[in-house]
Amino acid sequence: MQDVGVGLYPSMSLLNHSCDPNCVIIFEGYQLLLRSVREIQIGEELTVSYIESLMPTSERQKQLKRQYCFECDCCLCQDQEKDAKKLAGEEPAWKEVKDAVNEVKYPKSKEEWEKVLAKCQHLLSSHKSRLPDTNIYQLKLLDCAMDACINLEAWEQALCYGSRTLGPYRLYYPDFHPLRAVQLMRVGKLQYSQGMLPQALETLKQAYDIMKVTHGTDHSLMQALMDLKEQCEAIMKIH
Ligand SMILES: [Zn+2]
């Protein structure tokens, strides 16, 4: 998730931050929906994450301080349990990848996407044994390569990169997280495009199980997901 804009939603600004929140905010057009992602006790405070929770603790703390002027002391910030995994691998390698990923702005033309993809491919092959896919910058690089391939309609290669992200997404977003649901849907769609129907159906089912909590069954994305799942099932029935 990138910071692309700011909207004014007065009632939502009453919610406090946690890096491990009990609610998420979902867009439906210009509308914001607040949805709970776990059981909430009576009297318990509702929280959302103001920032991308994937970042390691020190980065999250820095961003919260800079943008919102406070220090977070949520459970994730206290135990810092996943930080070592997030920064696994050789430091010079992930620092190079971090800079490269941050440099990618919003490519518009085919040529720009081709350049992005070439850069990603170069980094992925040169850092092959130096960075695991669980390193968050490597993960962002895989995501970026997947986006580039989708924009260049290189579906098979997009699926290759996308599949590699699913394990790390499960690790960092183990519960109900909208980003994981969307990623599963994207990979499921790519599997479908490659005729891998049983795999596609399985991936789409996983997306569905998360999305019914994070987005709800009335959300337009959920409708699209259910249509895709039905198409997949219908073709499998014929064959
Ligand atoms: Zn925190």
PDB file of C-alpha atoms and ligand atoms in Angstrom:
ATOM      1  CA  MET A   1       0.000   0.000   0.000  1.00  0.00           C
ATOM      2  CA  GLN A   2       1.416   3.381  -0.962  1.00  0.00           C
ATOM      3  CA  ASP A   3       0.523   6.809   0.323  1.00  0.00           C
ATOM      4  CA  VAL A   4      -1.240   8.248  -2.691  1.00  0.00           C
ATOM      5  CA  GLY A   5      -3.636  10.780  -1.253  1.00  0.00           C
ATOM      6  CA  VAL A   6      -5.426  12.134   1.716  1.00  0.00           C
ATOM      7  CA  GLY A   7      -9.179  12.316   2.184  1.00  0.00           C
ATOM      8  CA  LEU A   8     -11.193  13.979   4.894  1.00  0.00           C
ATOM      9  CA  TYR A   9     -13.478  11.613   6.737  1.00  0.00           C
ATOM     10  CA  PRO A  10     -14.263  13.213  10.125  1.00  0.00           C
ATOM     11  CA  SER A  11     -15.881  10.203  11.832  1.00  0.00           C
ATOM     12  CA  MET A  12     -13.026   7.890  10.816  1.00  0.00           C
ATOM     13  CA  SER A  13     -10.456  10.261  12.289  1.00  0.00           C
ATOM     14  CA  LEU A  14     -11.811   9.397  15.753  1.00  0.00           C
ATOM     15  CA  LEU A  15     -10.218   5.968  15.496  1.00  0.00           C
ATOM     16  CA  ASN A  16      -6.867   5.395  17.155  1.00  0.00           C
ATOM     17  CA  HIS A  17      -3.971   3.569  15.600  1.00  0.00           C
ATOM     18  CA  SER A  18      -2.585   0.102  16.276  1.00  0.00           C
ATOM     19  CA  CYS A  19      -0.080  -1.772  14.081  1.00  0.00           C
ATOM     20  CA  ASP A  20      -2.206  -4.835  14.917  1.00  0.00           C
ATOM     21  CA  PRO A  21      -5.691  -3.320  14.693  1.00  0.00           C
ATOM     22  CA  ASN A  22      -9.076  -4.908  15.325  1.00  0.00           C
ATOM     23  CA  CYS A  23     -10.687  -3.046  12.394  1.00  0.00           C
ATOM     24  CA  VAL A  24      -9.835  -2.200   8.802  1.00  0.00           C
ATOM     25  CA  ILE A  25     -10.978   0.601   6.548  1.00  0.00           C
ATOM     26  CA  ILE A  26     -12.078  -0.455   3.084  1.00  0.00           C
ATOM     27  CA  PHE A  27     -12.966   1.712   0.106  1.00  0.00           C
ATOM     28  CA  GLU A  28     -16.099   1.215  -1.931  1.00  0.00           C
ATOM     29  CA  GLY A  29     -15.895   3.975  -4.525  1.00  0.00           C
ATOM     30  CA  TYR A  30     -15.507   7.169  -2.507  1.00  0.00           C
ATOM     31  CA  GLN A  31     -17.162   5.595   0.481  1.00  0.00           C
ATOM     32  CA  LEU A  32     -15.176   4.332   3.422  1.00  0.00           C
ATOM     33  CA  LEU A  33     -16.326   1.236   5.239  1.00  0.00           C
ATOM     34  CA  LEU A  34     -15.126   0.348   8.703  1.00  0.00           C
ATOM     35  CA  ARG A  35     -15.105  -3.393   9.313  1.00  0.00           C
ATOM     36  CA  SER A  36     -14.025  -5.434  12.321  1.00  0.00           C
ATOM     37  CA  VAL A  37     -11.527  -8.218  11.625  1.00  0.00           C
ATOM     38  CA  ARG A  38     -11.685  -9.986  14.971  1.00  0.00           C
ATOM     39  CA  GLU A  39     -13.963 -10.383  17.926  1.00  0.00           C
ATOM     40  CA  ILE A  40     -14.186  -7.172  19.917  1.00  0.00           C
ATOM     41  CA  GLN A  41     -15.090  -7.129  23.608  1.00  0.00           C
ATOM     42  CA  ILE A  42     -17.639  -4.667  24.997  1.00  0.00           C
ATOM     43  CA  GLY A  43     -15.811  -1.487  25.898  1.00  0.00           C
ATOM     44  CA  GLU A  44     -12.713  -2.394  23.865  1.00  0.00           C
ATOM     45  CA  GLU A  45     -11.304   0.431  21.793  1.00  0.00           C
ATOM     46  CA  LEU A  46     -11.683   0.240  18.003  1.00  0.00           C
ATOM     47  CA  THR A  47      -8.361   0.611  16.218  1.00  0.00           C
ATOM     48  CA  VAL A  48      -7.140   0.794  12.625  1.00  0.00           C
ATOM     49  CA  SER A  49      -3.651   0.970  11.198  1.00  0.00           C
ATOM     50  CA  TYR A  50      -2.734   4.427   9.879  1.00  0.00           C
ATOM     51  CA  ILE A  51       0.275   3.010   8.057  1.00  0.00           C
ATOM     52  CA  GLU A  52       1.469  -0.040   6.176  1.00  0.00           C
ATOM     53  CA  SER A  53       1.908  -2.640   8.934  1.00  0.00           C
ATOM     54  CA  LEU A  54       4.380  -4.681   6.857  1.00  0.00           C
ATOM     55  CA  MET A  55       7.243  -2.327   7.715  1.00  0.00           C
ATOM     56  CA  PRO A  56       9.611  -3.358  10.533  1.00  0.00           C
ATOM     57  CA  THR A  57       8.997  -1.717  13.912  1.00  0.00           C
ATOM     58  CA  SER A  58      11.640   1.016  13.627  1.00  0.00           C
ATOM     59  CA  GLU A  59      10.280   2.126  10.217  1.00  0.00           C
ATOM     60  CA  ARG A  60       6.692   2.139  11.472  1.00  0.00           C
ATOM     61  CA  GLN A  61       7.694   4.136  14.536  1.00  0.00           C
ATOM     62  CA  LYS A  62       9.539   6.653  12.379  1.00  0.00           C
ATOM     63  CA  GLN A  63       6.595   7.128  10.042  1.00  0.00           C
ATOM     64  CA  LEU A  64       4.074   7.468  12.883  1.00  0.00           C
ATOM     65  CA  LYS A  65       6.285  10.042  14.583  1.00  0.00           C
ATOM     66  CA  ARG A  66       6.810  12.002  11.366  1.00  0.00           C
ATOM     67  CA  GLN A  67       3.242  11.935  10.073  1.00  0.00           C
ATOM     68  CA  TYR A  68       1.138  11.689  13.227  1.00  0.00           C
ATOM     69  CA  CYS A  69       3.486  12.815  16.037  1.00  0.00           C
ATOM     70  CA  PHE A  70       3.079   9.906  18.449  1.00  0.00           C
ATOM     71  CA  GLU A  71       4.855   6.775  19.596  1.00  0.00           C
ATOM     72  CA  CYS A  72       3.018   3.492  19.210  1.00  0.00           C
ATOM     73  CA  ASP A  73       3.234   0.933  22.008  1.00  0.00           C
ATOM     74  CA  CYS A  74       0.970  -1.748  20.589  1.00  0.00           C
ATOM     75  CA  CYS A  75       1.861  -5.430  21.063  1.00  0.00           C
ATOM     76  CA  LEU A  76       3.635  -5.605  17.694  1.00  0.00           C
ATOM     77  CA  CYS A  77       5.816  -2.632  18.585  1.00  0.00           C
ATOM     78  CA  GLN A  78       6.601  -4.144  21.975  1.00  0.00           C
ATOM     79  CA  ASP A  79       7.583  -7.678  20.995  1.00  0.00           C
ATOM     80  CA  GLN A  80       9.094  -6.868  17.546  1.00  0.00           C
ATOM     81  CA  GLU A  81       8.776 -10.583  16.952  1.00  0.00           C
ATOM     82  CA  LYS A  82       8.744 -10.598  13.142  1.00  0.00           C
ATOM     83  CA  ASP A  83      11.351  -7.894  12.590  1.00  0.00           C
ATOM     84  CA  ALA A  84      14.258 -10.326  12.125  1.00  0.00           C
ATOM     85  CA  LYS A  85      12.351 -12.222   9.428  1.00  0.00           C
ATOM     86  CA  LYS A  86      11.305  -8.991   7.729  1.00  0.00           C
ATOM     87  CA  LEU A  87      14.939  -7.995   7.310  1.00  0.00           C
ATOM     88  CA  ALA A  88      16.411 -11.470   6.712  1.00  0.00           C
ATOM     89  CA  GLY A  89      19.209 -11.831   4.194  1.00  0.00           C
ATOM     90  CA  GLU A  90      22.204  -9.675   3.396  1.00  0.00           C
ATOM     91  CA  GLU A  91      21.780  -6.047   4.390  1.00  0.00           C
ATOM     92  CA  PRO A  92      23.548  -4.433   1.379  1.00  0.00           C
ATOM     93  CA  ALA A  93      21.304  -6.505  -0.901  1.00  0.00           C
ATOM     94  CA  TRP A  94      18.009  -5.505   0.728  1.00  0.00           C
ATOM     95  CA  LYS A  95      19.098  -1.879   0.989  1.00  0.00           C
ATOM     96  CA  GLU A  96      19.691  -1.845  -2.753  1.00  0.00           C
ATOM     97  CA  VAL A  97      16.309  -3.463  -3.360  1.00  0.00           C
ATOM     98  CA  LYS A  98      14.605  -1.031  -0.960  1.00  0.00           C
ATOM     99  CA  ASP A  99      15.988   1.967  -2.866  1.00  0.00           C
ATOM    100  CA  ALA A 100      15.052   0.460  -6.222  1.00  0.00           C
ATOM    101  CA  VAL A 101      11.476  -0.256  -5.133  1.00  0.00           C
ATOM    102  CA  ASN A 102      11.068   3.224  -3.648  1.00  0.00           C
ATOM    103  CA  GLU A 103      12.247   4.735  -6.917  1.00  0.00           C
ATOM    104  CA  VAL A 104       9.377   3.187  -8.867  1.00  0.00           C
ATOM    105  CA  LYS A 105       6.764   5.901  -9.162  1.00  0.00           C
ATOM    106  CA  TYR A 106       3.666   5.335 -11.231  1.00  0.00           C
ATOM    107  CA  PRO A 107       4.736   3.973 -14.612  1.00  0.00           C
ATOM    108  CA  LYS A 108       2.277   4.984 -17.316  1.00  0.00           C
ATOM    109  CA  SER A 109       3.527   3.690 -20.645  1.00  0.00           C
ATOM    110  CA  LYS A 110       4.476   0.230 -21.824  1.00  0.00           C
ATOM    111  CA  GLU A 111       8.081   1.390 -22.146  1.00  0.00           C
ATOM    112  CA  GLU A 112       8.141   2.542 -18.532  1.00  0.00           C
ATOM    113  CA  TRP A 113       6.753  -0.786 -17.336  1.00  0.00           C
ATOM    114  CA  GLU A 114       9.333  -2.632 -19.422  1.00  0.00           C
ATOM    115  CA  LYS A 115      12.094  -0.671 -17.721  1.00  0.00           C
ATOM    116  CA  VAL A 116      10.634  -1.461 -14.289  1.00  0.00           C
ATOM    117  CA  LEU A 117      10.393  -5.152 -15.126  1.00  0.00           C
ATOM    118  CA  ALA A 118      13.976  -5.276 -16.429  1.00  0.00           C
ATOM    119  CA  LYS A 119      15.204  -3.661 -13.215  1.00  0.00           C
ATOM    120  CA  CYS A 120      13.208  -6.122 -11.073  1.00  0.00           C
ATOM    121  CA  GLN A 121      14.465  -9.105 -13.051  1.00  0.00           C
ATOM    122  CA  HIS A 122      18.039  -7.931 -12.750  1.00  0.00           C
ATOM    123  CA  LEU A 123      17.760  -7.514  -8.963  1.00  0.00           C
ATOM    124  CA  LEU A 124      15.921 -10.801  -8.475  1.00  0.00           C
ATOM    125  CA  SER A 125      18.559 -12.762 -10.343  1.00  0.00           C
ATOM    126  CA  SER A 126      21.571 -10.982  -8.875  1.00  0.00           C
ATOM    127  CA  HIS A 127      20.266 -11.367  -5.286  1.00  0.00           C
ATOM    128  CA  LYS A 128      19.007 -14.904  -5.748  1.00  0.00           C
ATOM    129  CA  SER A 129      20.872 -16.542  -2.873  1.00  0.00           C
ATOM    130  CA  ARG A 130      21.244 -13.383  -0.771  1.00  0.00           C
ATOM    131  CA  LEU A 131      17.619 -12.555   0.006  1.00  0.00           C
ATOM    132  CA  PRO A 132      14.737 -14.829   1.005  1.00  0.00           C
ATOM    133  CA  ASP A 133      11.264 -13.994  -0.341  1.00  0.00           C
ATOM    134  CA  THR A 134      10.211 -13.256   3.246  1.00  0.00           C
ATOM    135  CA  ASN A 135      12.474 -10.188   3.307  1.00  0.00           C
ATOM    136  CA  ILE A 136       9.909  -7.398   2.977  1.00  0.00           C
ATOM    137  CA  TYR A 137      11.879  -5.484   0.339  1.00  0.00           C
ATOM    138  CA  GLN A 138      12.300  -8.633  -1.718  1.00  0.00           C
ATOM    139  CA  LEU A 139       8.557  -9.161  -1.264  1.00  0.00           C
ATOM    140  CA  LYS A 140       7.878  -5.633  -2.528  1.00  0.00           C
ATOM    141  CA  LEU A 141      10.169  -6.334  -5.471  1.00  0.00           C
ATOM    142  CA  LEU A 142       8.208  -9.493  -6.338  1.00  0.00           C
ATOM    143  CA  ASP A 143       4.975  -7.498  -6.101  1.00  0.00           C
ATOM    144  CA  CYS A 144       6.427  -4.843  -8.349  1.00  0.00           C
ATOM    145  CA  ALA A 145       7.569  -7.456 -10.905  1.00  0.00           C
ATOM    146  CA  MET A 146       4.088  -8.981 -10.791  1.00  0.00           C
ATOM    147  CA  ASP A 147       2.454  -5.575 -11.412  1.00  0.00           C
ATOM    148  CA  ALA A 148       4.813  -4.912 -14.318  1.00  0.00           C
ATOM    149  CA  CYS A 149       4.020  -8.301 -15.891  1.00  0.00           C
ATOM    150  CA  ILE A 150       0.275  -7.747 -15.490  1.00  0.00           C
ATOM    151  CA  ASN A 151       0.573  -4.359 -17.172  1.00  0.00           C
ATOM    152  CA  LEU A 152       2.600  -5.952 -19.960  1.00  0.00           C
ATOM    153  CA  GLU A 153       0.104  -8.824 -20.190  1.00  0.00           C
ATOM    154  CA  ALA A 154       2.816 -11.400 -19.443  1.00  0.00           C
ATOM    155  CA  TRP A 155       0.407 -13.525 -17.418  1.00  0.00           C
ATOM    156  CA  GLU A 156       2.533 -16.627 -16.967  1.00  0.00           C
ATOM    157  CA  GLN A 157       5.458 -14.680 -15.582  1.00  0.00           C
ATOM    158  CA  ALA A 158       3.121 -12.590 -13.411  1.00  0.00           C
ATOM    159  CA  LEU A 159       1.802 -15.813 -11.885  1.00  0.00           C
ATOM    160  CA  CYS A 160       5.341 -16.989 -11.221  1.00  0.00           C
ATOM    161  CA  TYR A 161       6.131 -13.854  -9.184  1.00  0.00           C
ATOM    162  CA  GLY A 162       2.692 -13.720  -7.578  1.00  0.00           C
ATOM    163  CA  SER A 163       2.889 -17.328  -6.346  1.00  0.00           C
ATOM    164  CA  ARG A 164       6.125 -16.555  -4.556  1.00  0.00           C
ATOM    165  CA  THR A 165       4.449 -13.759  -2.582  1.00  0.00           C
ATOM    166  CA  LEU A 166       1.695 -15.911  -1.067  1.00  0.00           C
ATOM    167  CA  GLY A 167       3.835 -17.589   1.619  1.00  0.00           C
ATOM    168  CA  PRO A 168       5.260 -14.288   2.898  1.00  0.00           C
ATOM    169  CA  TYR A 169       1.779 -12.684   2.762  1.00  0.00           C
ATOM    170  CA  ARG A 170       0.465 -15.522   4.943  1.00  0.00           C
ATOM    171  CA  LEU A 171       3.350 -15.024   7.348  1.00  0.00           C
ATOM    172  CA  TYR A 172       2.873 -11.258   7.741  1.00  0.00           C
ATOM    173  CA  TYR A 173      -0.905 -11.112   7.413  1.00  0.00           C
ATOM    174  CA  PRO A 174      -1.914 -14.325   9.219  1.00  0.00           C
ATOM    175  CA  ASP A 175      -5.430 -13.227  10.122  1.00  0.00           C
ATOM    176  CA  PHE A 176      -8.003 -11.318   8.143  1.00  0.00           C
ATOM    177  CA  HIS A 177      -6.193  -8.701   6.133  1.00  0.00           C
ATOM    178  CA  PRO A 178      -7.597  -7.034   3.009  1.00  0.00           C
ATOM    179  CA  LEU A 179      -4.200  -6.951   1.251  1.00  0.00           C
ATOM    180  CA  ARG A 180      -3.835 -10.709   1.553  1.00  0.00           C
ATOM    181  CA  ALA A 181      -7.358 -11.253   0.227  1.00  0.00           C
ATOM    182  CA  VAL A 182      -6.637  -9.040  -2.780  1.00  0.00           C
ATOM    183  CA  GLN A 183      -3.305 -10.752  -3.432  1.00  0.00           C
ATOM    184  CA  LEU A 184      -4.937 -14.191  -3.328  1.00  0.00           C
ATOM    185  CA  MET A 185      -7.584 -12.958  -5.743  1.00  0.00           C
ATOM    186  CA  ARG A 186      -4.937 -11.636  -8.138  1.00  0.00           C
ATOM    187  CA  VAL A 187      -3.012 -14.915  -8.075  1.00  0.00           C
ATOM    188  CA  GLY A 188      -6.245 -16.929  -8.445  1.00  0.00           C
ATOM    189  CA  LYS A 189      -7.166 -14.859 -11.484  1.00  0.00           C
ATOM    190  CA  LEU A 190      -3.749 -15.518 -13.031  1.00  0.00           C
ATOM    191  CA  GLN A 191      -4.046 -19.255 -12.353  1.00  0.00           C
ATOM    192  CA  TYR A 192      -7.455 -19.140 -14.041  1.00  0.00           C
ATOM    193  CA  SER A 193      -5.946 -17.348 -17.052  1.00  0.00           C
ATOM    194  CA  GLN A 194      -3.369 -20.139 -17.329  1.00  0.00           C
ATOM    195  CA  GLY A 195      -6.040 -22.854 -17.259  1.00  0.00           C
ATOM    196  CA  MET A 196      -4.948 -24.061 -13.813  1.00  0.00           C
ATOM    197  CA  LEU A 197      -8.535 -24.434 -12.683  1.00  0.00           C
ATOM    198  CA  PRO A 198      -8.287 -26.595  -9.524  1.00  0.00           C
ATOM    199  CA  GLN A 199      -5.464 -24.383  -8.222  1.00  0.00           C
ATOM    200  CA  ALA A 200      -7.369 -21.225  -9.160  1.00  0.00           C
ATOM    201  CA  LEU A 201     -10.467 -22.454  -7.345  1.00  0.00           C
ATOM    202  CA  GLU A 202      -8.477 -23.259  -4.208  1.00  0.00           C
ATOM    203  CA  THR A 203      -6.788 -19.830  -4.220  1.00  0.00           C
ATOM    204  CA  LEU A 204     -10.079 -18.030  -4.863  1.00  0.00           C
ATOM    205  CA  LYS A 205     -11.698 -19.932  -1.977  1.00  0.00           C
ATOM    206  CA  GLN A 206      -8.941 -18.729   0.341  1.00  0.00           C
ATOM    207  CA  ALA A 207      -9.487 -15.177  -0.922  1.00  0.00           C
ATOM    208  CA  TYR A 208     -13.222 -15.576  -0.335  1.00  0.00           C
ATOM    209  CA  ASP A 209     -12.787 -16.731   3.269  1.00  0.00           C
ATOM    210  CA  ILE A 210     -10.784 -13.623   4.103  1.00  0.00           C
ATOM    211  CA  MET A 211     -12.735 -11.184   1.970  1.00  0.00           C
ATOM    212  CA  LYS A 212     -16.095 -12.069   3.489  1.00  0.00           C
ATOM    213  CA  VAL A 213     -14.696 -10.643   6.734  1.00  0.00           C
ATOM    214  CA  THR A 214     -12.545  -7.782   5.411  1.00  0.00           C
ATOM    215  CA  HIS A 215     -14.872  -6.580   2.638  1.00  0.00           C
ATOM    216  CA  GLY A 216     -18.240  -8.236   3.287  1.00  0.00           C
ATOM    217  CA  THR A 217     -20.407 -10.014   0.731  1.00  0.00           C
ATOM    218  CA  ASP A 218     -21.943  -6.800  -0.658  1.00  0.00           C
ATOM    219  CA  HIS A 219     -18.635  -5.259  -1.705  1.00  0.00           C
ATOM    220  CA  SER A 220     -18.062  -4.932  -5.466  1.00  0.00           C
ATOM    221  CA  LEU A 221     -14.716  -6.734  -5.255  1.00  0.00           C
ATOM    222  CA  MET A 222     -16.404  -9.643  -3.483  1.00  0.00           C
ATOM    223  CA  GLN A 223     -19.022  -9.765  -6.248  1.00  0.00           C
ATOM    224  CA  ALA A 224     -16.223  -9.935  -8.838  1.00  0.00           C
ATOM    225  CA  LEU A 225     -14.532 -12.680  -6.834  1.00  0.00           C
ATOM    226  CA  MET A 226     -17.719 -14.724  -6.610  1.00  0.00           C
ATOM    227  CA  ASP A 227     -18.303 -14.352 -10.384  1.00  0.00           C
ATOM    228  CA  LEU A 228     -14.792 -15.605 -11.083  1.00  0.00           C
ATOM    229  CA  LYS A 229     -15.220 -18.526  -8.688  1.00  0.00           C
ATOM    230  CA  GLU A 230     -18.502 -19.485 -10.372  1.00  0.00           C
ATOM    231  CA  GLN A 231     -16.942 -19.331 -13.849  1.00  0.00           C
ATOM    232  CA  CYS A 232     -14.135 -21.540 -12.647  1.00  0.00           C
ATOM    233  CA  GLU A 233     -16.536 -24.078 -11.154  1.00  0.00           C
ATOM    234  CA  ALA A 234     -18.729 -24.058 -14.261  1.00  0.00           C
ATOM    235  CA  ILE A 235     -15.785 -24.831 -16.597  1.00  0.00           C
ATOM    236  CA  MET A 236     -14.564 -27.565 -14.259  1.00  0.00           C
ATOM    237  CA  LYS A 237     -18.004 -29.176 -14.333  1.00  0.00           C
ATOM    238  CA  ILE A 238     -18.017 -29.289 -18.165  1.00  0.00           C
ATOM    239  CA  HIS A 239     -14.620 -30.991 -18.369  1.00  0.00           C
TER     240      HIS A 239
HETATM  241 ZN    ZN B   1       2.596  -0.367  16.937  1.00  0.00          ZN
END
